[in-house]
């Protein structure tokens, strides 16, 4: 386990540091959360999307007042919103890693976002990534996180 641990989701980035305690086998490491680096993002709305090259935001028109959007149109919009959220998370992670001097680090993010985030991370940040796991740990308190990482000491 690396000293720097980043736990993320589409709406949260938590930065944790592992602090080694004692020299005895019974001593357990502890986690310290860098409260200055915990960032909660608000949900991105349709109006926050960037426009296409012609300057227009693609907004599908309902087929009729009763029918609403088709399933394909809603899925496309959700994918755009997710991509924009992941870009914000990527930017925040890149900033944290750069400020820390590019140490080796571990990433924990839900499985459905892991592969996409790994693709959009800058090469310099990705090069120092030691491990990654597809799991959402953003809501766990520090005590539960320590149990998750090191078991019961």
Short mmCIF file of N, CA and C in Angstrom, two decimals:
data_model
loop_
_atom_site.label_atom_id
_atom_site.label_comp_id
_atom_site.label_asym_id
_atom_site.label_seq_id
_atom_site.Cartn_x
_atom_site.Cartn_y
_atom_site.Cartn_z
N UNK A 1 0.85 -1.18 0.00
CA UNK A 1 0.00 0.00 0.00
C UNK A 1 0.89 1.24 0.00
N UNK A 2 0.60 2.16 -0.86
CA UNK A 2 1.39 3.37 -0.98
C UNK A 2 1.04 4.36 0.14
N UNK A 3 1.88 5.36 0.33
CA UNK A 3 1.66 6.36 1.36
C UNK A 3 0.50 7.28 1.01
N UNK A 4 0.33 7.62 -0.26
CA UNK A 4 -0.75 8.48 -0.71
C UNK A 4 -1.87 7.63 -1.29
N UNK A 5 -3.07 7.84 -0.78
CA UNK A 5 -4.24 7.09 -1.23
C UNK A 5 -5.29 8.10 -1.66
N UNK A 6 -5.83 7.91 -2.86
CA UNK A 6 -6.90 8.78 -3.34
C UNK A 6 -8.14 7.92 -3.54
N UNK A 7 -9.22 8.35 -2.89
CA UNK A 7 -10.51 7.68 -2.99
C UNK A 7 -11.43 8.65 -3.72
N UNK A 8 -12.05 8.18 -4.80
CA UNK A 8 -12.85 9.10 -5.62
C UNK A 8 -14.14 8.46 -6.10
N UNK A 9 -15.06 9.32 -6.49
CA UNK A 9 -16.28 8.94 -7.20
C UNK A 9 -16.55 10.09 -8.16
N UNK A 10 -17.69 10.08 -8.82
CA UNK A 10 -18.00 11.18 -9.73
C UNK A 10 -18.17 12.51 -9.00
N UNK A 11 -18.47 12.46 -7.71
CA UNK A 11 -18.81 13.68 -6.99
C UNK A 11 -17.91 13.97 -5.80
N UNK A 12 -16.86 13.17 -5.59
CA UNK A 12 -16.02 13.36 -4.40
C UNK A 12 -14.60 12.87 -4.67
N UNK A 13 -13.63 13.61 -4.16
CA UNK A 13 -12.23 13.18 -4.19
C UNK A 13 -11.70 13.36 -2.77
N UNK A 14 -11.23 12.25 -2.17
CA UNK A 14 -10.65 12.29 -0.83
C UNK A 14 -9.17 11.92 -0.93
N UNK A 15 -8.33 12.69 -0.23
CA UNK A 15 -6.89 12.45 -0.20
C UNK A 15 -6.51 11.97 1.19
N UNK A 16 -5.90 10.79 1.26
CA UNK A 16 -5.50 10.20 2.53
C UNK A 16 -4.01 9.89 2.52
N UNK A 17 -3.39 10.03 3.67
CA UNK A 17 -1.98 9.71 3.84
C UNK A 17 -1.86 8.59 4.86
N UNK A 18 -1.07 7.58 4.55
CA UNK A 18 -0.81 6.50 5.50
C UNK A 18 0.33 6.93 6.42
N UNK A 19 0.09 6.81 7.72
CA UNK A 19 1.09 7.16 8.72
C UNK A 19 1.48 5.87 9.43
N UNK A 20 2.75 5.50 9.34
CA UNK A 20 3.23 4.29 10.00
C UNK A 20 3.41 4.56 11.48
N UNK A 21 2.94 3.62 12.29
CA UNK A 21 2.98 3.79 13.74
C UNK A 21 3.79 2.66 14.36
N UNK A 22 4.84 2.99 15.08
CA UNK A 22 5.59 2.01 15.85
C UNK A 22 6.39 1.02 15.02
N UNK A 23 7.25 0.29 15.74
CA UNK A 23 8.11 -0.70 15.11
C UNK A 23 7.67 -2.13 15.42
N UNK A 24 6.69 -2.29 16.28
CA UNK A 24 6.26 -3.63 16.67
C UNK A 24 5.25 -4.19 15.69
N UNK A 25 5.19 -5.49 15.55
CA UNK A 25 4.22 -6.10 14.62
C UNK A 25 2.77 -5.82 15.00
N UNK A 26 2.52 -5.55 16.28
CA UNK A 26 1.14 -5.31 16.70
C UNK A 26 0.68 -3.87 16.42
N UNK A 27 1.60 -2.99 16.08
CA UNK A 27 1.24 -1.60 15.79
C UNK A 27 0.61 -1.52 14.40
N UNK A 28 -0.48 -0.79 14.31
CA UNK A 28 -1.20 -0.64 13.03
C UNK A 28 -0.94 0.74 12.45
N UNK A 29 -0.87 0.80 11.14
CA UNK A 29 -0.77 2.09 10.47
C UNK A 29 -2.11 2.82 10.61
N UNK A 30 -2.04 4.14 10.48
CA UNK A 30 -3.25 4.95 10.56
C UNK A 30 -3.38 5.78 9.29
N UNK A 31 -4.59 6.22 9.02
CA UNK A 31 -4.85 7.10 7.90
C UNK A 31 -5.13 8.51 8.42
N UNK A 32 -4.59 9.48 7.72
CA UNK A 32 -4.86 10.88 8.02
C UNK A 32 -5.44 11.49 6.76
N UNK A 33 -6.62 12.07 6.89
CA UNK A 33 -7.25 12.68 5.72
C UNK A 33 -6.81 14.12 5.60
N UNK A 34 -6.39 14.47 4.42
CA UNK A 34 -6.01 15.85 4.13
C UNK A 34 -7.29 16.61 3.85
N UNK A 35 -7.83 17.25 4.89
CA UNK A 35 -9.13 17.91 4.76
C UNK A 35 -9.11 19.02 3.72
N UNK A 36 -7.96 19.61 3.48
CA UNK A 36 -7.87 20.64 2.46
C UNK A 36 -8.01 20.10 1.06
N UNK A 37 -7.88 18.77 0.92
CA UNK A 37 -7.96 18.17 -0.41
C UNK A 37 -9.23 17.36 -0.63
N UNK A 38 -10.16 17.34 0.36
CA UNK A 38 -11.42 16.65 0.11
C UNK A 38 -12.31 17.61 -0.66
N UNK A 39 -12.72 17.20 -1.82
CA UNK A 39 -13.52 18.06 -2.68
C UNK A 39 -14.82 17.35 -3.01
N UNK A 40 -15.92 18.03 -2.77
CA UNK A 40 -17.22 17.52 -3.15
C UNK A 40 -17.70 18.31 -4.35
N UNK A 41 -18.04 17.63 -5.42
CA UNK A 41 -18.52 18.29 -6.62
C UNK A 41 -20.04 18.26 -6.64
N UNK A 42 -20.63 19.30 -7.18
CA UNK A 42 -22.08 19.27 -7.38
C UNK A 42 -22.36 18.51 -8.67
N UNK A 43 -23.57 18.04 -8.78
CA UNK A 43 -23.95 17.32 -10.00
C UNK A 43 -23.95 18.28 -11.19
N UNK A 44 -23.48 17.79 -12.31
CA UNK A 44 -23.48 18.59 -13.53
C UNK A 44 -24.86 18.49 -14.16
N UNK A 45 -25.36 19.64 -14.56
CA UNK A 45 -26.68 19.69 -15.19
C UNK A 45 -26.53 19.82 -16.70
N UNK A 46 -27.63 19.61 -17.40
CA UNK A 46 -27.60 19.68 -18.87
C UNK A 46 -27.07 21.02 -19.35
N UNK A 47 -27.41 22.11 -18.70
CA UNK A 47 -26.97 23.43 -19.12
C UNK A 47 -25.48 23.65 -18.97
N UNK A 48 -24.80 22.78 -18.21
CA UNK A 48 -23.36 22.90 -18.01
C UNK A 48 -22.56 22.24 -19.13
N UNK A 49 -23.21 21.53 -20.04
CA UNK A 49 -22.50 20.85 -21.12
C UNK A 49 -21.97 21.86 -22.13
N UNK A 50 -20.85 21.51 -22.73
CA UNK A 50 -20.27 22.36 -23.77
C UNK A 50 -21.05 22.17 -25.06
N UNK A 51 -21.03 23.18 -25.88
CA UNK A 51 -21.74 23.09 -27.15
C UNK A 51 -20.91 22.34 -28.18
N UNK A 52 -21.56 21.95 -29.25
CA UNK A 52 -20.86 21.27 -30.33
C UNK A 52 -20.13 22.32 -31.18
N UNK A 53 -19.36 21.91 -32.21
CA UNK A 53 -18.59 22.88 -33.00
C UNK A 53 -19.43 23.97 -33.65
N UNK A 54 -20.69 23.72 -33.90
CA UNK A 54 -21.51 24.75 -34.52
C UNK A 54 -22.02 25.76 -33.50
N UNK A 55 -21.71 25.52 -32.21
CA UNK A 55 -22.12 26.46 -31.19
C UNK A 55 -23.46 26.14 -30.56
N UNK A 56 -24.05 25.04 -30.96
CA UNK A 56 -25.35 24.68 -30.42
C UNK A 56 -25.22 23.48 -29.49
N UNK A 57 -25.97 23.52 -28.42
CA UNK A 57 -26.02 22.38 -27.52
C UNK A 57 -27.05 21.41 -28.05
N UNK A 58 -26.66 20.19 -28.34
CA UNK A 58 -27.64 19.24 -28.88
C UNK A 58 -28.71 18.93 -27.84
N UNK A 59 -29.91 19.39 -28.11
CA UNK A 59 -31.04 19.14 -27.23
C UNK A 59 -32.12 18.43 -28.02
N UNK A 60 -32.29 17.16 -27.77
CA UNK A 60 -33.31 16.44 -28.51
C UNK A 60 -34.70 16.95 -28.18
N UNK A 61 -35.50 17.07 -29.20
CA UNK A 61 -36.88 17.52 -29.00
C UNK A 61 -37.75 16.31 -28.73
N UNK A 62 -38.70 16.45 -27.82
CA UNK A 62 -39.61 15.33 -27.56
C UNK A 62 -40.44 15.01 -28.80
N UNK A 63 -40.73 13.74 -28.95
CA UNK A 63 -41.55 13.33 -30.08
C UNK A 63 -42.97 13.85 -29.94
N UNK A 64 -43.43 13.87 -28.72
CA UNK A 64 -44.73 14.45 -28.40
C UNK A 64 -44.69 14.85 -26.93
N UNK A 65 -45.58 15.69 -26.48
CA UNK A 65 -45.54 16.10 -25.08
C UNK A 65 -45.62 14.91 -24.11
N UNK A 66 -46.25 13.84 -24.52
CA UNK A 66 -46.40 12.70 -23.63
C UNK A 66 -45.18 11.78 -23.64
N UNK A 67 -44.47 11.71 -24.76
CA UNK A 67 -43.44 10.70 -24.90
C UNK A 67 -42.10 11.07 -24.28
N UNK A 68 -41.74 12.33 -24.20
CA UNK A 68 -40.44 12.73 -23.65
C UNK A 68 -39.31 12.30 -24.56
N UNK A 69 -38.12 12.19 -24.01
CA UNK A 69 -36.95 11.80 -24.78
C UNK A 69 -36.94 10.31 -25.02
N UNK A 70 -36.30 9.93 -26.10
CA UNK A 70 -36.12 8.50 -26.34
C UNK A 70 -35.02 7.98 -25.41
N UNK A 71 -34.96 6.68 -25.25
CA UNK A 71 -33.96 6.08 -24.37
C UNK A 71 -32.55 6.39 -24.85
N UNK A 72 -32.33 6.39 -26.16
CA UNK A 72 -31.02 6.68 -26.72
C UNK A 72 -30.57 8.10 -26.43
N UNK A 73 -31.48 9.05 -26.52
CA UNK A 73 -31.15 10.45 -26.25
C UNK A 73 -30.78 10.64 -24.78
N UNK A 74 -31.53 10.04 -23.90
CA UNK A 74 -31.24 10.17 -22.47
C UNK A 74 -29.91 9.51 -22.13
N UNK A 75 -29.62 8.37 -22.72
CA UNK A 75 -28.36 7.67 -22.46
C UNK A 75 -27.18 8.50 -22.95
N UNK A 76 -27.32 9.12 -24.12
CA UNK A 76 -26.25 9.96 -24.66
C UNK A 76 -25.98 11.14 -23.73
N UNK A 77 -27.03 11.76 -23.23
CA UNK A 77 -26.87 12.89 -22.32
C UNK A 77 -26.20 12.45 -21.02
N UNK A 78 -26.62 11.32 -20.47
CA UNK A 78 -26.00 10.80 -19.25
C UNK A 78 -24.52 10.52 -19.46
N UNK A 79 -24.17 9.99 -20.62
CA UNK A 79 -22.76 9.70 -20.91
C UNK A 79 -21.94 10.98 -20.97
N UNK A 80 -22.50 12.04 -21.55
CA UNK A 80 -21.80 13.33 -21.61
C UNK A 80 -21.61 13.91 -20.21
N UNK A 81 -22.66 13.82 -19.39
CA UNK A 81 -22.57 14.33 -18.03
C UNK A 81 -21.52 13.55 -17.22
N UNK A 82 -21.50 12.25 -17.38
CA UNK A 82 -20.52 11.40 -16.67
C UNK A 82 -19.10 11.74 -17.13
N UNK A 83 -18.91 11.93 -18.43
CA UNK A 83 -17.58 12.26 -18.95
C UNK A 83 -17.09 13.59 -18.38
N UNK A 84 -17.97 14.57 -18.33
CA UNK A 84 -17.57 15.87 -17.79
C UNK A 84 -17.24 15.76 -16.30
N UNK A 85 -18.00 14.97 -15.56
CA UNK A 85 -17.71 14.76 -14.14
C UNK A 85 -16.35 14.07 -13.96
N UNK A 86 -16.08 13.07 -14.77
CA UNK A 86 -14.79 12.37 -14.68
C UNK A 86 -13.62 13.29 -15.02
N UNK A 87 -13.82 14.21 -15.94
CA UNK A 87 -12.76 15.16 -16.28
C UNK A 87 -12.46 16.07 -15.08
N UNK A 88 -13.51 16.47 -14.34
CA UNK A 88 -13.29 17.28 -13.13
C UNK A 88 -12.51 16.48 -12.09
N UNK A 89 -12.90 15.23 -11.89
CA UNK A 89 -12.21 14.36 -10.93
C UNK A 89 -10.76 14.17 -11.36
N UNK A 90 -10.54 13.95 -12.64
CA UNK A 90 -9.19 13.78 -13.18
C UNK A 90 -8.34 15.02 -12.92
N UNK A 91 -8.90 16.18 -13.14
CA UNK A 91 -8.18 17.43 -12.89
C UNK A 91 -7.80 17.59 -11.43
N UNK A 92 -8.72 17.23 -10.54
CA UNK A 92 -8.44 17.35 -9.11
C UNK A 92 -7.35 16.36 -8.68
N UNK A 93 -7.45 15.13 -9.15
CA UNK A 93 -6.44 14.12 -8.83
C UNK A 93 -5.07 14.56 -9.35
N UNK A 94 -5.03 15.05 -10.57
CA UNK A 94 -3.77 15.51 -11.17
C UNK A 94 -3.15 16.63 -10.34
N UNK A 95 -3.98 17.54 -9.87
CA UNK A 95 -3.52 18.65 -9.05
C UNK A 95 -2.93 18.16 -7.72
N UNK A 96 -3.60 17.23 -7.08
CA UNK A 96 -3.11 16.68 -5.80
C UNK A 96 -1.77 15.98 -5.99
N UNK A 97 -1.68 15.16 -7.03
CA UNK A 97 -0.45 14.41 -7.28
C UNK A 97 0.70 15.36 -7.61
N UNK A 98 0.44 16.38 -8.40
CA UNK A 98 1.48 17.35 -8.75
C UNK A 98 1.96 18.11 -7.52
N UNK A 99 1.03 18.56 -6.67
CA UNK A 99 1.42 19.32 -5.47
C UNK A 99 2.21 18.45 -4.50
N UNK A 100 1.96 17.14 -4.50
CA UNK A 100 2.69 16.23 -3.60
C UNK A 100 4.05 15.83 -4.18
N UNK A 101 4.35 16.25 -5.39
CA UNK A 101 5.65 15.94 -6.00
C UNK A 101 5.69 14.61 -6.73
N UNK A 102 4.58 14.16 -7.24
CA UNK A 102 4.45 12.93 -8.02
C UNK A 102 4.93 11.68 -7.27
N UNK A 103 4.38 11.45 -6.05
CA UNK A 103 4.74 10.22 -5.34
C UNK A 103 3.97 9.03 -5.91
N UNK A 104 4.37 7.82 -5.55
CA UNK A 104 3.60 6.63 -5.91
C UNK A 104 2.30 6.72 -5.12
N UNK A 105 1.19 6.31 -5.72
CA UNK A 105 -0.11 6.47 -5.08
C UNK A 105 -1.05 5.35 -5.47
N UNK A 106 -2.11 5.20 -4.69
CA UNK A 106 -3.13 4.18 -4.94
C UNK A 106 -4.47 4.87 -5.19
N UNK A 107 -5.25 4.31 -6.11
CA UNK A 107 -6.54 4.88 -6.49
C UNK A 107 -7.66 3.89 -6.20
N UNK A 108 -8.73 4.40 -5.61
CA UNK A 108 -9.94 3.63 -5.35
C UNK A 108 -11.11 4.43 -5.90
N UNK A 109 -11.78 3.88 -6.91
CA UNK A 109 -12.91 4.55 -7.57
C UNK A 109 -13.87 3.45 -8.02
N UNK A 110 -15.17 3.73 -8.09
CA UNK A 110 -16.11 2.68 -8.52
C UNK A 110 -15.68 2.04 -9.84
N UNK A 111 -15.89 0.73 -9.92
CA UNK A 111 -15.46 -0.06 -11.09
C UNK A 111 -15.96 0.51 -12.41
N UNK A 112 -17.19 1.01 -12.45
CA UNK A 112 -17.75 1.49 -13.72
C UNK A 112 -17.04 2.74 -14.24
N UNK A 113 -16.24 3.42 -13.40
CA UNK A 113 -15.53 4.63 -13.84
C UNK A 113 -14.02 4.43 -13.94
N UNK A 114 -13.53 3.33 -13.41
CA UNK A 114 -12.08 3.11 -13.32
C UNK A 114 -11.39 3.13 -14.68
N UNK A 115 -11.86 2.35 -15.63
CA UNK A 115 -11.16 2.26 -16.92
C UNK A 115 -11.17 3.59 -17.66
N UNK A 116 -12.28 4.30 -17.61
CA UNK A 116 -12.36 5.59 -18.30
C UNK A 116 -11.42 6.61 -17.65
N UNK A 117 -11.37 6.62 -16.32
CA UNK A 117 -10.49 7.57 -15.63
C UNK A 117 -9.03 7.28 -15.94
N UNK A 118 -8.67 6.00 -16.00
CA UNK A 118 -7.28 5.65 -16.31
C UNK A 118 -6.88 6.13 -17.70
N UNK A 119 -7.82 6.16 -18.62
CA UNK A 119 -7.53 6.63 -19.97
C UNK A 119 -7.30 8.14 -20.00
N UNK A 120 -8.07 8.90 -19.22
CA UNK A 120 -7.96 10.36 -19.30
C UNK A 120 -6.95 10.97 -18.32
N UNK A 121 -6.40 10.17 -17.41
CA UNK A 121 -5.35 10.70 -16.52
C UNK A 121 -4.13 11.08 -17.35
N UNK A 122 -3.48 12.19 -17.03
CA UNK A 122 -2.26 12.56 -17.75
C UNK A 122 -1.19 11.47 -17.56
N UNK A 123 -0.34 11.31 -18.55
CA UNK A 123 0.68 10.26 -18.55
C UNK A 123 1.60 10.36 -17.33
N UNK A 124 1.96 11.56 -16.93
CA UNK A 124 2.87 11.75 -15.80
C UNK A 124 2.22 11.27 -14.49
N UNK A 125 0.92 11.47 -14.34
CA UNK A 125 0.19 11.03 -13.15
C UNK A 125 -0.01 9.52 -13.20
N UNK A 126 -0.36 9.01 -14.37
CA UNK A 126 -0.59 7.58 -14.54
C UNK A 126 0.71 6.78 -14.32
N UNK A 127 1.86 7.38 -14.66
CA UNK A 127 3.14 6.69 -14.53
C UNK A 127 3.49 6.38 -13.08
N UNK A 128 3.02 7.18 -12.13
CA UNK A 128 3.35 6.95 -10.72
C UNK A 128 2.22 6.25 -9.97
N UNK A 129 1.18 5.83 -10.69
CA UNK A 129 0.07 5.08 -10.07
C UNK A 129 0.55 3.67 -9.75
N UNK A 130 0.55 3.32 -8.47
CA UNK A 130 1.05 2.02 -8.03
C UNK A 130 -0.04 0.95 -8.09
N UNK A 131 -1.26 1.31 -7.73
CA UNK A 131 -2.34 0.32 -7.72
C UNK A 131 -3.68 1.02 -7.85
N UNK A 132 -4.66 0.26 -8.33
CA UNK A 132 -6.01 0.79 -8.44
C UNK A 132 -6.99 -0.33 -8.14
N UNK A 133 -8.14 0.07 -7.60
CA UNK A 133 -9.17 -0.91 -7.29
C UNK A 133 -10.53 -0.29 -7.59
N UNK A 134 -11.39 -1.07 -8.20
CA UNK A 134 -12.73 -0.61 -8.56
C UNK A 134 -13.71 -0.81 -7.43
N UNK A 135 -13.73 0.13 -6.50
CA UNK A 135 -14.63 0.05 -5.34
C UNK A 135 -14.94 1.47 -4.87
N UNK A 136 -16.17 1.70 -4.39
CA UNK A 136 -16.57 3.01 -3.90
C UNK A 136 -16.40 3.05 -2.39
N UNK A 137 -15.40 3.79 -1.93
CA UNK A 137 -15.12 3.93 -0.50
C UNK A 137 -15.34 5.35 -0.01
N UNK A 138 -15.94 6.20 -0.81
CA UNK A 138 -16.03 7.63 -0.48
C UNK A 138 -16.85 7.91 0.76
N UNK A 139 -17.80 7.07 1.10
CA UNK A 139 -18.68 7.34 2.24
C UNK A 139 -18.19 6.73 3.55
N UNK A 140 -17.12 5.94 3.50
CA UNK A 140 -16.65 5.27 4.71
C UNK A 140 -15.86 6.22 5.60
N UNK A 141 -16.07 6.16 6.92
CA UNK A 141 -15.25 6.94 7.84
C UNK A 141 -13.85 6.35 7.93
N UNK A 142 -12.91 7.12 8.49
CA UNK A 142 -11.51 6.69 8.55
C UNK A 142 -11.33 5.35 9.26
N UNK A 143 -12.04 5.11 10.33
CA UNK A 143 -11.90 3.85 11.06
C UNK A 143 -12.25 2.66 10.17
N UNK A 144 -13.33 2.76 9.42
CA UNK A 144 -13.73 1.68 8.51
C UNK A 144 -12.73 1.53 7.37
N UNK A 145 -12.16 2.65 6.91
CA UNK A 145 -11.15 2.58 5.85
C UNK A 145 -9.90 1.85 6.34
N UNK A 146 -9.48 2.15 7.57
CA UNK A 146 -8.32 1.46 8.12
C UNK A 146 -8.59 -0.04 8.22
N UNK A 147 -9.80 -0.42 8.62
CA UNK A 147 -10.15 -1.83 8.68
C UNK A 147 -10.15 -2.44 7.28
N UNK A 148 -10.63 -1.70 6.30
CA UNK A 148 -10.66 -2.18 4.92
C UNK A 148 -9.24 -2.45 4.41
N UNK A 149 -8.33 -1.51 4.67
CA UNK A 149 -6.98 -1.62 4.15
C UNK A 149 -6.10 -2.61 4.91
N UNK A 150 -6.20 -2.63 6.24
CA UNK A 150 -5.28 -3.42 7.04
C UNK A 150 -5.96 -4.48 7.91
N UNK A 151 -7.25 -4.61 7.83
CA UNK A 151 -7.94 -5.58 8.68
C UNK A 151 -7.95 -5.11 10.12
N UNK A 152 -8.26 -6.01 10.99
CA UNK A 152 -8.32 -5.65 12.41
C UNK A 152 -6.94 -5.87 13.02
N UNK A 153 -6.40 -4.82 13.59
CA UNK A 153 -5.07 -4.90 14.22
C UNK A 153 -5.23 -5.11 15.71
#
